[in-house]
Coordinates of C-alpha atoms and ligand atoms in Angstrom, one line a residue:
M1 CA 22.7 8.9 34.4
S2 CA 25.2 6.2 33.9
T3 CA 25.4 4.7 30.4
R4 CA 24.6 1.3 31.7
N5 CA 21.8 2.0 34.2
L6 CA 18.7 3.9 34.4
I7 CA 16.5 4.6 37.4
C8 CA 13.0 3.7 36.6
P9 CA 11.4 6.9 35.4
L10 CA 8.1 6.2 37.2
F11 CA 10.0 5.9 40.5
Q12 CA 11.7 9.2 39.8
W13 CA 8.5 11.0 39.1
S14 CA 6.8 9.4 42.1
S15 CA 9.6 10.7 44.4
R16 CA 9.8 14.1 42.9
A17 CA 6.2 14.9 42.0
P18 CA 3.9 12.2 43.4
D19 CA 0.8 14.1 42.5
Q20 CA 1.7 14.6 38.9
P21 CA -0.7 12.7 36.6
V22 CA 1.1 10.0 34.5
I23 CA -2.1 8.6 33.1
W24 CA -5.5 10.3 32.3
L25 CA -8.5 8.1 32.3
A26 CA -12.2 8.9 31.7
S27 CA -12.6 8.7 35.5
G28 CA -9.7 11.2 36.1
P29 CA -6.0 11.2 36.6
L30 CA -3.8 8.5 37.9
T31 CA -0.8 10.1 39.6
A32 CA 2.8 9.0 39.6
G33 CA 2.5 8.1 43.3
A34 CA -0.6 5.9 42.7
L35 CA 0.9 4.1 39.7
E36 CA 4.1 3.5 41.6
H37 CA 2.1 2.0 44.5
R38 CA 0.4 -0.4 42.1
V39 CA 3.7 -1.4 40.5
R40 CA 5.2 -2.1 44.0
R41 CA 2.3 -4.4 44.9
I42 CA 2.7 -6.4 41.7
L43 CA 6.4 -6.5 42.2
A44 CA 6.0 -8.0 45.6
R45 CA 3.7 -10.7 44.3
L46 CA 5.9 -11.5 41.3
Q47 CA 8.9 -11.7 43.6
Q48 CA 7.0 -14.2 45.8
E49 CA 6.3 -16.3 42.7
G50 CA 10.0 -16.4 42.0
V51 CA 10.1 -14.3 38.9
G52 CA 13.6 -13.2 38.2
R53 CA 16.2 -12.1 35.8
G54 CA 15.6 -13.1 32.1
D55 CA 12.2 -14.8 32.8
R56 CA 9.8 -14.2 29.9
I57 CA 6.3 -13.4 31.2
G58 CA 3.3 -13.0 28.9
I59 CA 0.8 -10.1 29.5
W60 CA -2.6 -10.9 28.0
L61 CA -4.9 -8.2 29.3
D62 CA -7.5 -5.8 28.0
D63 CA -6.8 -3.3 30.8
P64 CA -4.1 -0.9 29.6
V65 CA -3.2 0.4 33.1
A66 CA -2.7 -3.1 34.5
T67 CA -0.6 -3.9 31.4
I68 CA 1.6 -0.9 32.0
A69 CA 1.9 -1.6 35.7
C70 CA 2.8 -5.3 35.1
M71 CA 5.4 -4.4 32.5
L72 CA 7.1 -1.9 34.8
A73 CA 7.1 -4.4 37.7
L74 CA 8.6 -7.1 35.5
W75 CA 11.4 -4.7 34.4
R76 CA 12.4 -4.1 38.0
L77 CA 12.9 -7.8 38.4
Q78 CA 14.9 -7.8 35.2
A79 CA 12.2 -10.0 33.6
V80 CA 10.9 -9.7 30.1
A81 CA 7.3 -8.5 29.3
C82 CA 5.8 -10.3 26.4
L83 CA 2.8 -8.3 25.1
L84 CA 0.2 -10.6 23.7
S85 CA -2.5 -9.3 21.3
T86 CA -6.0 -9.2 22.9
R87 CA -7.2 -10.4 19.5
T88 CA -5.3 -13.7 19.8
P89 CA -7.9 -16.5 20.0
P90 CA -7.4 -18.9 23.0
G91 CA -6.5 -21.6 20.6
G92 CA -3.6 -19.6 19.3
L93 CA -2.0 -19.0 22.7
A94 CA 0.0 -22.3 22.9
T95 CA 1.9 -21.6 19.7
L96 CA 2.9 -18.1 20.9
I97 CA 3.9 -19.4 24.3
Q98 CA 6.1 -22.0 22.7
Q99 CA 7.5 -19.6 20.1
V100 CA 9.0 -17.3 22.6
G101 CA 9.4 -19.7 25.5
L102 CA 7.2 -18.0 28.1
Q103 CA 7.5 -19.1 31.7
A104 CA 4.2 -17.7 32.9
L105 CA 1.2 -15.7 31.8
I106 CA -0.6 -12.8 33.4
T107 CA -4.3 -12.8 32.3
D108 CA -7.8 -12.5 33.5
R109 CA -9.2 -14.8 30.8
P110 CA -10.5 -18.3 31.5
V111 CA -7.6 -20.2 29.9
Q112 CA -5.5 -23.0 31.1
P113 CA -2.2 -22.6 29.4
A114 CA 0.7 -25.1 29.9
V115 CA 2.5 -22.5 32.1
P116 CA 1.6 -20.9 35.5
C117 CA -1.1 -18.2 35.1
W118 CA -1.8 -15.2 37.4
S119 CA -4.7 -12.9 37.3
P120 CA -4.0 -9.1 37.6
E121 CA -6.4 -9.0 40.6
T122 CA -4.3 -11.4 42.7
L123 CA -1.1 -9.6 41.7
Q124 CA -2.5 -6.3 42.9
T125 CA -4.0 -7.3 46.2
G126 CA -0.9 -8.0 48.3
A127 CA 1.2 -5.6 50.4
P128 CA 3.5 -3.4 48.3
V129 CA 7.2 -3.5 48.5
V130 CA 8.0 -0.6 50.9
G131 CA 11.1 1.4 51.3
A132 CA 12.7 -0.6 48.5
D133 CA 16.0 0.2 47.0
I134 CA 16.1 2.7 44.2
P135 CA 15.0 0.6 41.1
R136 CA 18.0 0.6 38.8
L137 CA 17.3 -0.9 35.4
A138 CA 20.1 -2.2 33.3
L139 CA 20.1 -0.7 29.8
E140 CA 21.1 -4.0 28.3
Q141 CA 18.4 -6.0 30.1
E142 CA 15.9 -7.8 27.8
A143 CA 12.7 -5.8 28.2
T144 CA 9.9 -6.7 25.9
I145 CA 8.7 -9.1 23.2
F146 CA 6.2 -8.0 20.6
F147 CA 4.9 -10.2 17.9
T148 CA 5.2 -9.5 14.2
S149 CA 3.3 -11.5 11.7
G150 CA 5.7 -11.2 8.8
S151 CA 4.7 -12.6 5.4
T152 CA 4.6 -16.3 6.4
G153 CA 3.0 -18.5 9.0
T154 CA 3.6 -18.2 12.8
P155 CA 4.2 -14.8 14.2
K156 CA 7.8 -14.2 15.4
G157 CA 8.7 -12.7 18.7
V158 CA 10.7 -9.5 18.4
L159 CA 13.0 -9.1 21.4
H160 CA 14.0 -5.6 22.5
T161 CA 16.3 -4.4 25.3
L162 CA 15.6 -1.4 27.5
R163 CA 18.2 0.5 25.6
N164 CA 16.1 0.1 22.4
H165 CA 13.1 1.6 24.0
L166 CA 15.0 4.4 25.8
Y167 CA 16.6 5.6 22.6
S168 CA 13.4 5.1 20.6
A169 CA 11.6 7.3 23.1
R170 CA 14.3 9.9 23.2
G171 CA 14.5 10.3 19.5
V172 CA 10.8 10.6 19.0
A173 CA 10.3 12.9 22.0
Q174 CA 13.0 15.3 20.7
H175 CA 11.5 15.3 17.3
V176 CA 7.9 16.0 18.3
Q177 CA 9.0 18.4 21.2
L178 CA 7.3 16.3 23.8
R179 CA 7.5 18.0 27.2
A180 CA 6.5 17.5 30.8
G181 CA 2.8 18.3 31.2
D182 CA 1.9 17.2 27.6
R183 CA -0.8 14.6 27.0
W184 CA -0.5 11.8 24.4
L185 CA -3.8 10.2 23.4
L186 CA -3.4 6.4 23.2
V187 CA -5.6 4.8 20.6
L188 CA -3.2 2.2 19.4
P189 CA -3.0 -1.1 21.3
L190 CA -0.2 -1.7 23.8
Y191 CA 0.8 -5.0 22.1
H192 CA 2.0 -2.9 19.2
V193 CA 5.2 -0.8 19.4
G194 CA 3.3 2.2 18.2
G195 CA 1.1 2.0 21.3
M196 CA 3.8 1.0 23.9
G197 CA 6.1 3.7 22.4
V198 CA 3.6 6.3 23.5
V199 CA 3.8 5.1 27.1
I200 CA 7.6 5.0 27.2
R201 CA 8.0 8.5 25.7
C202 CA 5.5 10.0 28.1
L203 CA 7.1 8.3 31.2
L204 CA 10.5 9.5 30.1
V205 CA 9.7 13.2 29.8
G206 CA 6.9 13.5 32.4
A207 CA 4.0 13.7 30.0
A208 CA 0.7 11.9 30.6
V209 CA -0.8 9.1 28.6
V210 CA -4.5 9.7 27.9
I211 CA -6.4 6.4 27.8
P212 CA -10.0 6.9 26.5
E213 CA -12.8 4.5 27.4
R214 CA -13.1 1.4 25.3
Q215 CA -15.0 2.1 22.1
E216 CA -15.0 5.8 22.8
P217 CA -15.0 7.5 19.4
L218 CA -11.8 9.2 18.6
E219 CA -13.4 12.6 17.8
Q220 CA -15.0 12.5 21.3
A221 CA -11.7 11.7 23.0
L222 CA -10.0 14.5 21.2
T223 CA -12.4 17.1 22.5
R224 CA -12.9 15.6 25.9
Y225 CA -9.2 15.1 27.0
E226 CA -7.5 17.9 24.9
P227 CA -4.4 15.9 24.1
T228 CA -1.3 17.6 22.7
H229 CA -0.2 14.5 20.7
V230 CA -1.8 11.5 19.1
S231 CA -0.5 8.5 17.1
L232 CA -2.8 7.2 14.4
V233 CA -2.8 4.7 11.5
H234 CA -4.2 6.0 8.3
T235 CA -7.7 4.3 8.7
Q236 CA -8.1 6.1 12.0
L237 CA -7.3 9.5 10.4
W238 CA -9.6 8.7 7.4
R239 CA -12.5 8.0 9.8
L240 CA -11.7 11.0 11.9
L241 CA -11.8 13.3 8.9
R242 CA -15.1 11.8 7.8
D243 CA -16.8 12.0 11.2
F244 CA -15.3 15.1 12.7
R245 CA -16.1 18.2 10.8
D246 CA -14.8 20.8 13.3
A247 CA -11.4 22.4 13.3
P248 CA -8.7 20.3 15.1
P249 CA -8.8 20.9 18.9
R250 CA -6.5 23.8 19.7
A251 CA -4.2 22.0 22.2
L252 CA -3.3 19.3 19.5
R253 CA 0.2 19.9 18.2
V254 CA 1.1 16.6 16.6
V255 CA -0.8 13.8 14.8
L256 CA 1.9 11.2 14.2
L257 CA 0.9 8.9 11.4
G258 CA 2.6 5.6 10.9
G259 CA 2.3 1.9 9.9
S260 CA 1.7 2.5 6.1
A261 CA 1.8 4.9 3.3
I262 CA -0.9 7.6 3.7
P263 CA -3.2 8.0 0.7
E264 CA -3.0 11.3 -1.1
D265 CA -6.7 12.2 -0.6
V266 CA -6.4 11.8 3.2
L267 CA -3.2 13.9 3.3
Q268 CA -4.6 16.7 1.2
E269 CA -7.8 16.9 3.2
G270 CA -5.9 16.7 6.5
V271 CA -3.6 19.5 5.5
A272 CA -6.4 21.7 4.1
R273 CA -8.3 21.3 7.4
R274 CA -5.1 22.2 9.3
W275 CA -4.6 19.0 11.2
P276 CA -1.0 19.0 12.5
L277 CA 0.1 15.9 10.6
L278 CA 3.5 14.1 10.6
T279 CA 4.1 11.1 8.4
S280 CA 6.6 8.5 9.4
Y281 CA 8.2 5.1 8.6
G282 CA 8.7 2.6 11.3
L283 CA 8.7 -1.0 12.2
T284 CA 8.4 -3.3 15.2
E285 CA 12.1 -4.3 14.9
M286 CA 13.2 -0.7 15.4
A287 CA 10.9 -0.2 18.4
S288 CA 8.6 2.1 16.3
T289 CA 9.5 5.3 14.4
V290 CA 12.7 5.4 12.2
T291 CA 12.0 8.5 10.1
A292 CA 9.4 11.2 10.3
T293 CA 8.6 14.6 8.8
P294 CA 9.0 17.6 11.1
P295 CA 6.0 19.3 12.8
G296 CA 4.4 21.8 10.5
A297 CA 5.5 20.1 7.3
S298 CA 4.0 21.0 3.9
L299 CA 2.0 18.6 1.8
A300 CA 5.0 18.0 -0.4
L301 CA 7.1 16.9 2.6
L302 CA 4.2 14.8 4.0
R303 CA 4.2 12.8 0.8
T304 CA 7.6 11.4 1.9
S305 CA 8.3 9.5 5.1
G306 CA 10.7 12.3 6.4
Q307 CA 14.2 12.2 7.7
V308 CA 16.0 9.7 10.0
L309 CA 15.5 10.5 13.7
P310 CA 18.4 10.6 16.2
Y311 CA 19.8 7.2 17.4
R312 CA 18.8 5.5 14.1
A313 CA 20.7 5.0 10.8
L314 CA 19.3 4.1 7.5
K315 CA 20.8 3.1 4.1
I316 CA 19.6 1.7 0.9
G317 CA 21.0 -1.7 -0.1
P318 CA 22.1 -2.6 -3.7
D319 CA 18.7 -4.0 -4.5
G320 CA 16.8 -0.9 -3.2
S321 CA 16.1 -2.5 0.2
I322 CA 15.8 -0.2 3.2
Q323 CA 18.4 -1.3 5.8
V324 CA 18.5 0.1 9.4
R325 CA 20.5 0.0 12.5
G326 CA 21.2 2.0 15.6
A327 CA 20.5 2.0 19.4
V328 CA 16.9 1.2 18.7
R329 CA 17.5 -1.9 16.7
F330 CA 16.0 -5.1 18.2
A331 CA 18.1 -7.9 19.8
G332 CA 16.7 -10.6 17.5
Y333 CA 13.7 -12.8 16.8
L334 CA 12.5 -15.5 19.2
E335 CA 11.6 -18.7 17.3
N336 CA 11.0 -21.9 19.2
G337 CA 12.4 -20.2 22.3
Q338 CA 15.7 -19.5 20.6
L339 CA 17.2 -16.1 19.7
R340 CA 18.0 -15.6 16.0
R341 CA 20.0 -12.5 15.1
P342 CA 19.3 -11.8 11.5
F343 CA 21.8 -9.0 11.0
E344 CA 24.3 -8.3 8.3
Q345 CA 27.8 -7.1 8.6
G346 CA 28.0 -3.8 10.5
G347 CA 24.8 -4.8 12.4
W348 CA 22.4 -3.7 9.6
F349 CA 18.9 -5.2 9.4
D350 CA 17.2 -5.6 6.1
T351 CA 13.6 -4.5 6.5
G352 CA 12.2 -6.2 3.4
D353 CA 10.9 -2.7 2.4
L354 CA 12.1 -1.0 -0.8
G355 CA 12.7 2.7 -1.1
W356 CA 15.0 5.5 -1.8
V357 CA 16.4 8.6 -0.1
D358 CA 16.3 11.9 -2.0
E359 CA 18.9 14.7 -2.1
K360 CA 17.3 16.3 1.0
G361 CA 17.6 13.1 3.0
L362 CA 13.9 12.3 2.8
L363 CA 12.8 8.7 2.7
H364 CA 10.4 7.5 0.0
V365 CA 9.0 4.0 0.7
E366 CA 8.1 2.1 -2.5
G367 CA 6.6 -1.1 -1.0
R368 CA 7.5 -4.5 0.3
R369 CA 9.9 -6.7 -1.6
D370 CA 7.6 -9.7 -1.0
N371 CA 4.5 -8.0 -2.4
R372 CA 6.2 -7.8 -5.9
F373 CA 4.9 -10.0 -8.6
I374 CA 5.7 -10.6 -12.3
S375 CA 3.3 -10.0 -15.1
G376 CA 4.4 -11.0 -18.6
G377 CA 8.1 -10.7 -17.5
E378 CA 7.6 -7.2 -16.0
N379 CA 8.1 -6.6 -12.3
I380 CA 5.1 -5.1 -10.7
Q381 CA 5.2 -3.3 -7.3
P382 CA 1.5 -3.2 -6.3
E383 CA 2.0 -0.2 -4.0
A384 CA 3.0 1.9 -7.1
I385 CA -0.4 1.2 -8.7
E386 CA -2.1 1.8 -5.3
R387 CA -0.5 5.3 -5.1
A388 CA -1.7 6.1 -8.6
L389 CA -5.2 4.9 -7.8
Q390 CA -5.2 6.9 -4.5
R391 CA -4.4 10.1 -6.4
L392 CA -7.7 9.7 -8.4
P393 CA -10.6 11.9 -7.1
G394 CA -13.0 10.0 -4.9
V395 CA -10.7 7.1 -4.2
A396 CA -10.1 6.8 -0.4
E397 CA -8.1 3.6 -0.4
A398 CA -6.9 1.0 -2.9
M399 CA -5.1 -2.3 -2.6
V400 CA -3.7 -4.2 -5.6
V401 CA -3.2 -7.9 -5.7
P402 CA -2.2 -10.4 -8.4
V403 CA -4.7 -12.7 -10.1
P404 CA -3.7 -15.6 -12.3
D405 CA -3.6 -15.1 -16.0
P406 CA -2.8 -17.8 -18.6
E407 CA -0.9 -15.5 -20.9
F408 CA 0.9 -13.1 -18.4
G409 CA 1.3 -15.5 -15.4
E410 CA -0.3 -12.9 -13.1
R411 CA -2.0 -9.6 -13.6
P412 CA -3.0 -6.8 -11.2
A413 CA -6.5 -6.5 -9.8
A414 CA -7.7 -3.7 -7.5
F415 CA -9.9 -3.3 -4.4
V416 CA -11.1 0.3 -4.0
R417 CA -12.8 2.1 -1.2
L418 CA -14.5 5.4 -2.2
S419 CA -14.9 8.6 -0.2
D420 CA -18.5 9.3 0.7
S421 CA -20.8 9.7 -2.3
A422 CA -18.1 9.3 -4.9
P423 CA -19.3 7.4 -8.0
W424 CA -18.1 4.0 -9.0
T425 CA -16.4 4.7 -12.4
P426 CA -13.8 1.9 -13.2
E427 CA -13.8 2.8 -16.9
R428 CA -12.8 6.3 -16.1
W429 CA -10.1 5.1 -13.7
R430 CA -8.7 2.8 -16.3
A431 CA -8.4 5.6 -18.8
Q432 CA -6.8 7.9 -16.3
L433 CA -4.3 5.2 -15.2
R434 CA -3.4 4.5 -18.8
R435 CA -2.1 8.0 -19.0
E436 CA 0.1 7.6 -16.0
L437 CA 1.2 3.9 -15.9
P438 CA 2.5 1.4 -18.4
G439 CA -0.3 -0.8 -19.7
F440 CA 0.7 -3.9 -17.8
M441 CA 0.2 -2.0 -14.5
V442 CA -3.5 -1.1 -15.2
P443 CA -5.7 -3.4 -13.2
V444 CA -7.8 -6.0 -15.1
A445 CA -10.5 -5.8 -12.4
F446 CA -11.9 -3.4 -9.9
W447 CA -13.8 -4.6 -6.9
R448 CA -15.4 -2.7 -4.0
W449 CA -13.5 -2.7 -0.8
P450 CA -14.8 -5.6 1.4
E451 CA -15.7 -5.0 5.0
G452 CA -13.6 -6.4 7.8
V453 CA -10.2 -6.7 6.1
E454 CA -8.4 -4.5 8.6
A455 CA -6.4 -7.0 10.6
G456 CA -5.2 -5.2 13.7
L457 CA -3.5 -2.0 12.5
K458 CA -3.0 -3.1 8.9
V459 CA -5.1 -4.1 5.9
A460 CA -4.7 -7.8 5.5
R461 CA -3.2 -8.0 2.0
R462 CA -3.2 -11.8 2.1
R463 CA -7.0 -11.8 2.9
L464 CA -7.6 -9.5 -0.1
Q465 CA -5.4 -11.8 -2.2
E466 CA -7.6 -14.8 -1.3
E467 CA -10.7 -12.8 -1.9
A468 CA -9.5 -11.8 -5.4
R469 CA -8.7 -15.5 -6.3
R470 CA -12.3 -16.4 -5.3
R471 CA -13.8 -13.7 -7.5
W472 CA -11.5 -14.0 -10.5
Ligands
4YB1 C1 5.2 1.6 5.7 C2 5.4 2.9 6.3 C3 5.4 4.0 5.4 C4 5.5 1.4 7.9 N1 5.1 3.7 4.0 N2 5.0 1.4 4.4 O1 5.1 5.6 16.8 C5 5.0 5.2 15.6 O2 6.0 5.1 14.9 C6 3.7 5.0 15.0 C7 2.8 6.0 15.0 C8 1.5 5.8 14.5 C9 1.2 4.6 14.0 C10 2.1 3.6 14.0 C11 3.3 3.8 14.5 C12 4.3 2.7 14.5 O3 5.0 2.4 15.4 C13 4.4 1.9 13.2 C14 5.3 0.7 13.3 C15 4.8 -0.5 12.4 O4 3.9 -0.4 11.6 N3 5.4 -1.6 12.6 S1 5.0 -3.0 11.9 O5 6.1 -3.9 12.2 O6 3.7 -3.4 12.3 O7 5.0 -2.8 10.4 C16 6.2 -2.3 9.7 C17 5.9 -2.3 8.2 O8 4.9 -1.3 7.9 C18 7.1 -1.7 7.5 O9 8.1 -2.7 7.3 C19 6.5 -1.3 6.2 O10 6.3 -2.4 5.3 C20 5.2 -0.7 6.6 N4 5.3 0.7 6.8 N5 5.6 2.7 7.6 C21 5.0 2.4 3.6 N6 5.5 5.2 5.8

């Protein structure tokens, strides 16, 4: 392979092994040949519509197979696939279109955006491109846009090149020993890098993406499709451990955890019950995983975020901030249709996360710089209190937010979710925390975890902050 070009991996599989499944659905396998055929139909229609190099096209679909096929077709035209969250309300669409400068939208929803709009059905009904040239993709071509909410206001578009995704996939695939014939269960959305990362890794090595039915419980999917790999955020693992009492399915070799710190309770139980857990640190801007623990890691290792994967570099800035660069680093943010490249000298990107690297090269993430607040002149990193709370027996999850205080300015208050049947004992927690933390870090209030504060893959810290202000 040249260093500048790449033949579309789906095309390669479809010529070498057309009957090989690239996607498994509840209804059965979708072969490389069948998916290639679908991509060529869409490609023909998009070409007719005049889509070309550098055009930014939104994909706003519930159907994961159509999403994947449209993205691959767009890449062959050197166009950019912008993955829109299916949770975006129709009223929020115009802002996103404007933010990244979309030329058109592929959707089956009844919306009338200010740009041309195509339904996936019409895109898939024409004649496919036949006998086409070998689809060579340029590594430097702009490939995708994902949205990241950040701490303020309007989501920003994160622009990646194909090179970013290729090296992201290579590094992760090497690390988790992903091979042809493996099956990676997809239970993260494709508008998140953690979900799309699964697809690209699998396409690259000749593994299959397993797409369960919508709403199919995770425990059922694990036994039904016998995947070798799965990526989960911590709430998914927490629910799985609660609802699935059997031993982990035998084929399963890797459960890649990402998106946040994993509470101690969950890690301990997962390890005790022999789930093949890996913890990791990653971010949209780095096309998913940056560091990860190796397969088969001990509990002590899993408490860290592991070591830097190939094709990424990480350093800690003077203020303790985690800085990253490498072949996976994004091209820049799209804001009002313009590309902003927020990089420091040497190409480093400041993640806004704080952490440190120990003598074994293992990353420890402390929390986000912008979650910090000051209480009576002391700096409080809420994630440090959360970690202490999550080590207490019976506490499944905790989030700490500031509440106003006339004397201290702000003080910490905690939302707590208990494991099944654990008793609500705030006085005992307070006493235990006092032994571990300085007094100013002990929460002044404990509230039960409210329902519905998971926003997408993350707990919405801002929603809990507002909730705390209402109650305090
Ligand atoms: C953390 C953190 C940690 C992230 N400790 N805070 O393929 C994967 O890498 C994957 C697998 C399973 C689940 C998710 C993934 C991801 O891609 C995660 C990528 C992600 O979460 N991106 S994000 O842009 O939505 O959020 C990034 C932020 O999340 C970071 O900047 C951190 O603040 C936080 N985070 N890993 C503590 N180990």
